[in-house]
Amino acid sequence: MAEVLLAVGTQKGLFLGRSRDRRTWDFTGPHFAMNAVYSVGVDRRGARPRILVGADSSHWGPSVWWSDDLGGTWQEPSSPAVRFPEYTKASLERVWQLVPAGEDAPGVVYAGTQPGALFRSEDHGESFSLVEPLWDHPQREQWEAGFGGQAVHTVLTDPRDADALTVAVSTGGVYRSADGGRSWSPSNAGVRAAFLPEGSQFPEFGQCVHKVARDAQDPDRLYLQNHGGVYRSDDGGAVWEAVDKGLPASFGFTVAAHPHRGGTAYVFPLTADYRRLPPDLRCRVFRTQDAGGSWEALSAGLPQEDHYGVVLRDAMSVDDADPAGVYFGNRNGEVYGSADEGESWSLLASHLPDVLCVRAVAIG
């Protein structure tokens, strides 16, 4: 069986786990001790996997590091990899997302940042340049900051077209580009902004989108976890429809799509924005296998009473093994994993710092 790498970014460093059976794990860390790690990307397009990490030091500030030996050693550029041009009068606060592009865009890596911006690298993540048309978009000045800050936290590339990009920003909503980032259009039709007055809750932009994932088999199908509501689009994000019927709550942060099976996605509901706790204090992942038509609770092996763990937007991941593994970490410092697509779960790590992001990939 292929070896799986599990990267867990926390408030006080990065932990790396490796396993061949996805039941017993060897963890190292913390790498970048006392740095908040909000983003991890794993680029497998080269001869060796490259791990990219957005580490945020309270003393030195944010930076992008990389390792070509699975965390044995780390490299940092001599000058900041992500830097805003002087004309923006902005400075980098955090790297929220690191996403290698597809096979037809070798060397390209995207970074989503706070303040809300998109950066592009053409040297495998060693240096980045601002995607200026998104920063200069006339609507950007009206984007507000979410509770966690204003950030581009989702970057999706299209496996059919290297120039087709989708990003989500809190709280600007979803934006799409069909020309490699030279122009951008808001893409939020049907997504409700419940915090706005009645009669204006379906604006062109300004929704507080928490996360977006792409379907494994139909690239035009997207799943969206909003500040309130779970949505699906079947036309690449042009129009969205609510698919949260059957969930115990519509609030939450994360959504992840199955890596092979179309119509299958996972969410972790929370009671409400004013009560950010699992419904009934039960730790449950919910899975749809019909693109949101219905949902089932997956709880075998998970705590089912007095559980307060919150799963953040990037703290759930699926690997691409078969059967797929599903993983999540919470703000209690626990990491759970399933080697059977969510049917059963086990505790992989505990007593970690606050878990901010999780990435899992097969590495050979």
Short mmCIF file of C-alpha atoms in Angstrom, two decimals:
data_model
loop_
_atom_site.label_atom_id
_atom_site.label_comp_id
_atom_site.label_asym_id
_atom_site.label_seq_id
_atom_site.Cartn_x
_atom_site.Cartn_y
_atom_site.Cartn_z
CA MET A 1 0.00 0.00 0.00
CA ALA A 2 1.17 3.52 -0.71
CA GLU A 3 2.69 5.53 2.11
CA VAL A 4 0.57 8.48 3.23
CA LEU A 5 1.91 11.76 4.53
CA LEU A 6 -0.30 13.59 7.05
CA ALA A 7 0.64 17.21 7.75
CA VAL A 8 -0.96 18.90 10.75
CA GLY A 9 -0.47 22.65 11.11
CA THR A 10 -1.09 24.00 14.59
CA GLN A 11 -0.91 27.25 16.50
CA LYS A 12 2.57 26.25 17.72
CA GLY A 13 4.15 24.37 14.86
CA LEU A 14 3.83 21.64 12.24
CA PHE A 15 3.57 17.91 12.90
CA LEU A 16 4.24 15.37 10.14
CA GLY A 17 2.89 11.83 10.25
CA ARG A 18 3.71 8.93 7.92
CA SER A 19 1.97 5.58 7.61
CA ARG A 20 1.66 2.63 5.24
CA ASP A 21 -1.46 1.13 6.79
CA ARG A 22 -3.12 4.42 7.91
CA ARG A 23 -3.70 2.91 11.34
CA THR A 24 -0.27 3.24 12.92
CA TRP A 25 1.52 6.54 12.43
CA ASP A 26 4.99 7.90 13.08
CA PHE A 27 4.89 11.62 13.86
CA THR A 28 7.72 14.15 13.95
CA GLY A 29 7.56 17.69 15.24
CA PRO A 30 6.96 20.30 16.09
CA HIS A 31 8.65 21.74 13.03
CA PHE A 32 8.64 25.57 13.22
CA ALA A 33 7.98 25.45 16.96
CA MET A 34 5.97 28.43 18.21
CA ASN A 35 4.99 29.38 14.65
CA ALA A 36 1.33 29.30 13.68
CA VAL A 37 1.05 27.09 10.58
CA TYR A 38 -2.11 28.01 8.65
CA SER A 39 -1.20 26.48 5.28
CA VAL A 40 0.50 23.38 3.93
CA GLY A 41 0.76 22.29 0.30
CA VAL A 42 2.35 19.13 -1.07
CA ASP A 43 3.64 19.29 -4.63
CA ARG A 44 4.14 15.84 -6.18
CA ARG A 45 4.89 16.97 -9.73
CA GLY A 46 8.66 16.69 -9.41
CA ALA A 47 11.01 13.78 -8.84
CA ARG A 48 10.46 14.14 -5.08
CA PRO A 49 7.49 15.56 -3.17
CA ARG A 50 7.95 19.13 -2.01
CA ILE A 51 6.23 20.24 1.20
CA LEU A 52 5.35 23.94 1.26
CA VAL A 53 4.51 25.57 4.58
CA GLY A 54 3.13 28.98 5.48
CA ALA A 55 4.64 29.58 8.94
CA ASP A 56 3.79 32.68 10.95
CA SER A 57 6.27 33.78 13.61
CA SER A 58 5.04 36.33 16.13
CA HIS A 59 8.59 37.77 16.12
CA TRP A 60 9.81 37.44 12.51
CA GLY A 61 6.46 37.53 10.75
CA PRO A 62 5.05 35.20 8.07
CA SER A 63 7.15 33.23 5.61
CA VAL A 64 6.94 30.33 3.14
CA TRP A 65 9.29 27.42 3.72
CA TRP A 66 9.82 24.25 1.71
CA SER A 67 11.29 20.79 2.17
CA ASP A 68 12.31 18.31 -0.52
CA ASP A 69 13.09 15.50 1.94
CA LEU A 70 9.71 15.13 3.69
CA GLY A 71 10.59 17.48 6.52
CA GLY A 72 14.16 16.34 7.17
CA THR A 73 15.45 19.81 6.29
CA TRP A 74 13.77 23.10 5.46
CA GLN A 75 14.64 25.97 3.16
CA GLU A 76 13.58 29.61 3.30
CA PRO A 77 14.34 32.21 0.60
CA SER A 78 16.84 34.92 1.43
CA SER A 79 14.17 37.57 0.76
CA PRO A 80 10.46 37.21 1.51
CA ALA A 81 8.76 34.79 -0.90
CA VAL A 82 5.45 36.65 -0.65
CA ARG A 83 5.65 40.43 -0.62
CA PHE A 84 3.11 43.07 -1.57
CA PRO A 85 4.31 45.68 -4.10
CA GLU A 86 4.84 49.14 -2.64
CA TYR A 87 1.92 50.65 -4.57
CA THR A 88 -0.54 48.49 -2.62
CA LYS A 89 0.53 50.02 0.71
CA ALA A 90 -0.19 46.60 2.20
CA SER A 91 1.96 44.11 4.06
CA LEU A 92 1.62 40.37 4.40
CA GLU A 93 -0.11 39.24 7.58
CA ARG A 94 -0.56 35.51 6.88
CA VAL A 95 -0.39 32.87 4.15
CA TRP A 96 -3.71 31.03 4.30
CA GLN A 97 -3.34 28.72 1.32
CA LEU A 98 -0.59 27.06 -0.74
CA VAL A 99 -1.83 25.17 -3.79
CA PRO A 100 0.30 23.54 -6.50
CA ALA A 101 -1.33 23.90 -9.92
CA GLY A 102 -1.96 20.98 -12.29
CA GLU A 103 0.38 18.94 -14.43
CA ASP A 104 -0.08 21.31 -17.38
CA ALA A 105 1.27 24.24 -15.34
CA PRO A 106 4.67 22.93 -14.16
CA GLY A 107 6.29 24.95 -11.41
CA VAL A 108 3.17 27.01 -10.73
CA VAL A 109 2.04 27.35 -7.11
CA TYR A 110 -0.66 29.71 -5.82
CA ALA A 111 -0.72 31.40 -2.43
CA GLY A 112 -3.82 32.92 -0.85
CA THR A 113 -3.09 35.57 1.75
CA GLN A 114 -4.31 37.97 4.38
CA PRO A 115 -5.01 40.71 3.45
CA GLY A 116 -7.17 39.16 0.76
CA ALA A 117 -4.93 38.58 -2.26
CA LEU A 118 -3.71 35.89 -4.62
CA PHE A 119 -0.03 35.34 -5.44
CA ARG A 120 1.48 33.14 -8.15
CA SER A 121 4.83 31.35 -8.21
CA GLU A 122 6.48 29.88 -11.28
CA ASP A 123 9.47 28.36 -9.46
CA HIS A 124 7.74 25.72 -7.32
CA GLY A 125 6.91 28.11 -4.49
CA GLU A 126 10.29 29.76 -3.91
CA SER A 127 9.12 33.23 -4.99
CA PHE A 128 5.71 34.71 -5.71
CA SER A 129 4.22 37.70 -7.51
CA LEU A 130 0.93 39.40 -6.80
CA VAL A 131 -1.96 38.59 -9.15
CA GLU A 132 -2.70 42.26 -9.58
CA PRO A 133 -6.08 42.09 -11.42
CA LEU A 134 -7.72 40.50 -8.37
CA TRP A 135 -6.11 43.01 -5.99
CA ASP A 136 -7.15 45.87 -8.27
CA HIS A 137 -10.71 44.59 -8.70
CA PRO A 138 -13.11 47.48 -8.07
CA GLN A 139 -15.12 45.41 -5.58
CA ARG A 140 -12.16 44.57 -3.37
CA GLU A 141 -12.36 47.80 -1.40
CA GLN A 142 -15.82 46.74 -0.24
CA TRP A 143 -14.73 43.34 1.04
CA GLU A 144 -15.04 43.17 4.78
CA ALA A 145 -12.92 41.16 7.20
CA GLY A 146 -14.38 37.99 8.65
CA PHE A 147 -13.97 37.02 12.28
CA GLY A 148 -10.60 35.47 11.41
CA GLY A 149 -9.53 38.36 9.19
CA GLN A 150 -9.82 39.14 5.48
CA ALA A 151 -8.21 36.32 3.54
CA VAL A 152 -8.14 34.39 0.29
CA HIS A 153 -8.53 30.99 1.93
CA THR A 154 -9.57 28.80 -1.04
CA VAL A 155 -7.76 28.42 -4.36
CA LEU A 156 -9.06 25.86 -6.88
CA THR A 157 -7.44 25.06 -10.20
CA ASP A 158 -9.39 23.33 -12.96
CA PRO A 159 -7.90 19.99 -14.08
CA ARG A 160 -9.12 20.67 -17.65
CA ASP A 161 -7.78 24.19 -18.06
CA ALA A 162 -4.75 25.76 -16.38
CA ASP A 163 -6.20 29.24 -16.96
CA ALA A 164 -9.45 28.54 -15.06
CA LEU A 165 -9.18 29.61 -11.42
CA THR A 166 -11.65 29.86 -8.55
CA VAL A 167 -10.91 31.62 -5.27
CA ALA A 168 -12.92 32.36 -2.16
CA VAL A 169 -12.30 35.27 0.16
CA SER A 170 -13.69 36.09 3.56
CA THR A 171 -15.79 38.13 3.26
CA GLY A 172 -15.88 38.89 -0.43
CA GLY A 173 -17.31 35.60 -1.68
CA VAL A 174 -16.34 33.46 -4.65
CA TYR A 175 -14.50 34.92 -7.66
CA ARG A 176 -13.61 33.18 -10.93
CA SER A 177 -11.12 33.79 -13.71
CA ALA A 178 -11.10 32.10 -17.12
CA ASP A 179 -7.91 33.73 -18.39
CA GLY A 180 -5.22 32.82 -15.90
CA GLY A 181 -6.02 35.63 -13.48
CA ARG A 182 -6.06 38.54 -15.93
CA SER A 183 -9.72 39.25 -15.15
CA TRP A 184 -12.11 38.21 -12.36
CA SER A 185 -15.88 38.05 -11.85
CA PRO A 186 -17.88 37.46 -8.66
CA SER A 187 -19.68 34.12 -8.65
CA ASN A 188 -22.14 34.01 -5.76
CA ALA A 189 -25.64 33.76 -7.25
CA GLY A 190 -27.89 31.89 -4.85
CA VAL A 191 -25.61 32.14 -1.80
CA ARG A 192 -27.34 33.86 1.08
CA ALA A 193 -25.69 36.47 3.28
CA ALA A 194 -28.00 36.14 6.28
CA PHE A 195 -26.23 38.93 8.18
CA LEU A 196 -27.56 41.51 5.69
CA PRO A 197 -31.01 43.15 5.95
CA GLU A 198 -34.06 41.40 4.50
CA GLY A 199 -34.38 42.07 0.79
CA SER A 200 -30.64 42.35 0.24
CA GLN A 201 -29.39 38.95 1.41
CA PHE A 202 -28.38 37.70 -2.05
CA PRO A 203 -25.82 40.29 -3.17
CA GLU A 204 -23.47 39.97 -6.12
CA PHE A 205 -20.55 39.70 -3.69
CA GLY A 206 -19.84 40.07 0.02
CA GLN A 207 -20.85 36.59 1.21
CA CYS A 208 -18.87 35.04 4.06
CA VAL A 209 -17.79 31.87 2.26
CA HIS A 210 -15.87 29.54 4.55
CA LYS A 211 -14.56 26.88 2.11
CA VAL A 212 -15.09 25.50 -1.41
CA ALA A 213 -14.20 22.04 -2.77
CA ARG A 214 -14.34 20.55 -6.27
CA ASP A 215 -16.07 17.25 -7.11
CA ALA A 216 -13.76 14.38 -8.09
CA GLN A 217 -15.52 13.35 -11.30
CA ASP A 218 -17.37 16.47 -12.44
CA PRO A 219 -15.06 19.52 -12.39
CA ASP A 220 -18.07 21.80 -12.88
CA ARG A 221 -19.58 20.63 -9.58
CA LEU A 222 -18.47 22.54 -6.52
CA TYR A 223 -19.42 22.28 -2.84
CA LEU A 224 -19.47 25.36 -0.62
CA GLN A 225 -19.68 25.73 3.14
CA ASN A 226 -20.99 29.21 3.83
CA HIS A 227 -21.18 31.12 7.10
CA GLY A 228 -24.70 29.75 7.18
CA GLY A 229 -25.61 27.08 4.63
CA VAL A 230 -24.07 24.34 2.52
CA TYR A 231 -24.36 24.82 -1.25
CA ARG A 232 -23.68 23.02 -4.51
CA SER A 233 -23.03 24.38 -7.97
CA ASP A 234 -23.26 22.26 -11.13
CA ASP A 235 -22.00 24.95 -13.49
CA GLY A 236 -18.60 25.83 -12.08
CA GLY A 237 -19.93 28.31 -9.54
CA ALA A 238 -22.16 30.45 -11.75
CA VAL A 239 -25.25 29.51 -9.72
CA TRP A 240 -25.50 27.84 -6.30
CA GLU A 241 -28.31 25.95 -4.56
CA ALA A 242 -28.65 25.05 -0.89
CA VAL A 243 -28.10 21.37 -0.06
CA ASP A 244 -28.08 21.42 3.74
CA LYS A 245 -31.40 19.63 4.27
CA GLY A 246 -30.71 16.66 6.51
CA LEU A 247 -27.81 18.26 8.37
CA PRO A 248 -28.21 19.04 12.10
CA ALA A 249 -26.94 22.58 11.45
CA SER A 250 -26.02 24.66 8.44
CA PHE A 251 -23.12 26.53 10.03
CA GLY A 252 -19.57 25.20 9.79
CA PHE A 253 -16.17 25.94 8.36
CA THR A 254 -14.89 23.04 6.29
CA VAL A 255 -15.94 20.97 3.28
CA ALA A 256 -13.88 18.28 1.53
CA ALA A 257 -14.65 16.26 -1.60
CA HIS A 258 -13.92 12.57 -2.06
CA PRO A 259 -10.78 12.20 -4.22
CA HIS A 260 -12.22 9.58 -6.62
CA ARG A 261 -15.98 9.25 -6.27
CA GLY A 262 -18.29 11.85 -7.75
CA GLY A 263 -21.11 13.25 -5.67
CA THR A 264 -19.33 12.50 -2.38
CA ALA A 265 -18.30 15.19 0.08
CA TYR A 266 -17.78 15.68 3.82
CA VAL A 267 -18.68 18.48 6.25
CA PHE A 268 -18.38 19.07 9.99
CA PRO A 269 -21.44 21.06 11.17
CA LEU A 270 -21.42 23.42 14.15
CA THR A 271 -24.53 24.54 15.97
CA ALA A 272 -24.48 28.21 14.89
CA ASP A 273 -22.23 31.23 14.54
CA TYR A 274 -23.21 32.29 18.05
CA ARG A 275 -22.63 28.75 19.42
CA ARG A 276 -19.57 27.30 17.73
CA LEU A 277 -19.86 23.82 19.14
CA PRO A 278 -20.83 20.47 17.59
CA PRO A 279 -24.62 19.91 17.66
CA ASP A 280 -25.59 18.01 20.83
CA LEU A 281 -21.86 18.08 21.71
CA ARG A 282 -21.36 14.99 19.53
CA CYS A 283 -18.31 14.72 17.29
CA ARG A 284 -19.73 13.76 13.88
CA VAL A 285 -18.63 14.07 10.28
CA PHE A 286 -21.48 14.16 7.76
CA ARG A 287 -21.13 12.62 4.30
CA THR A 288 -23.21 12.96 1.19
CA GLN A 289 -22.96 10.41 -1.62
CA ASP A 290 -25.55 12.05 -3.86
CA ALA A 291 -24.13 15.57 -4.19
CA GLY A 292 -26.01 16.95 -1.20
CA GLY A 293 -29.35 15.25 -1.80
CA SER A 294 -28.98 13.48 1.55
CA TRP A 295 -26.49 13.32 4.41
CA GLU A 296 -25.42 10.57 6.82
CA ALA A 297 -23.65 10.94 10.15
CA LEU A 298 -20.29 9.19 10.48
CA SER A 299 -19.44 8.74 14.13
CA ALA A 300 -18.02 5.26 14.78
CA GLY A 301 -14.98 5.75 17.00
CA LEU A 302 -15.63 9.46 17.62
CA PRO A 303 -16.61 10.99 21.02
CA GLN A 304 -20.39 11.17 21.34
CA GLU A 305 -20.86 13.19 24.50
CA ASP A 306 -19.45 16.37 26.01
CA HIS A 307 -17.24 17.04 22.99
CA TYR A 308 -16.36 20.66 22.25
CA GLY A 309 -13.91 20.31 19.37
CA VAL A 310 -14.32 22.79 16.50
CA VAL A 311 -12.93 21.92 13.03
CA LEU A 312 -11.64 24.98 11.16
CA ARG A 313 -11.89 25.61 7.41
CA ASP A 314 -8.64 23.87 6.39
CA ALA A 315 -8.54 21.29 9.17
CA MET A 316 -10.18 18.46 7.17
CA SER A 317 -8.50 16.58 4.33
CA VAL A 318 -8.82 13.44 2.23
CA ASP A 319 -5.91 11.47 0.86
CA ASP A 320 -6.02 9.96 -2.63
CA ALA A 321 -5.46 6.33 -1.71
CA ASP A 322 -8.09 3.66 -2.41
CA PRO A 323 -10.15 3.39 -0.29
CA ALA A 324 -9.81 7.04 0.56
CA GLY A 325 -8.64 8.18 3.95
CA VAL A 326 -10.39 11.08 5.69
CA TYR A 327 -8.77 13.18 8.42
CA PHE A 328 -9.62 16.14 10.61
CA GLY A 329 -8.13 18.06 13.50
CA ASN A 330 -9.86 20.30 16.00
CA ARG A 331 -9.19 23.12 18.37
CA ASN A 332 -8.87 20.63 21.24
CA GLY A 333 -5.60 19.49 19.66
CA GLU A 334 -7.00 16.13 18.53
CA VAL A 335 -6.49 14.54 15.11
CA TYR A 336 -8.82 11.79 13.93
CA GLY A 337 -8.46 9.61 10.86
CA SER A 338 -10.48 7.09 8.90
CA ALA A 339 -8.91 4.55 6.55
CA ASP A 340 -12.31 3.49 5.18
CA GLU A 341 -13.81 6.71 3.80
CA GLY A 342 -15.35 7.75 7.10
CA GLU A 343 -17.06 4.51 8.13
CA SER A 344 -14.88 4.21 11.25
CA TRP A 345 -12.47 6.56 13.00
CA SER A 346 -9.50 6.42 15.35
CA LEU A 347 -7.61 9.03 17.35
CA LEU A 348 -4.24 9.60 15.65
CA ALA A 349 -2.85 12.35 17.87
CA SER A 350 -3.97 14.25 20.96
CA HIS A 351 -2.84 17.08 23.23
CA LEU A 352 -1.50 19.05 20.27
CA PRO A 353 -1.82 22.81 20.08
CA ASP A 354 -4.89 24.26 18.37
CA VAL A 355 -5.14 22.51 14.95
CA LEU A 356 -5.34 25.03 12.10
CA CYS A 357 -4.88 22.94 8.95
CA VAL A 358 -4.57 19.31 7.85
CA ARG A 359 -3.20 17.91 4.56
CA ALA A 360 -3.01 14.24 3.59
CA VAL A 361 -1.51 12.80 0.39
CA ALA A 362 -0.15 9.48 -0.85
CA ILE A 363 3.58 9.82 -1.46
CA GLY A 364 4.49 6.44 -2.95
#
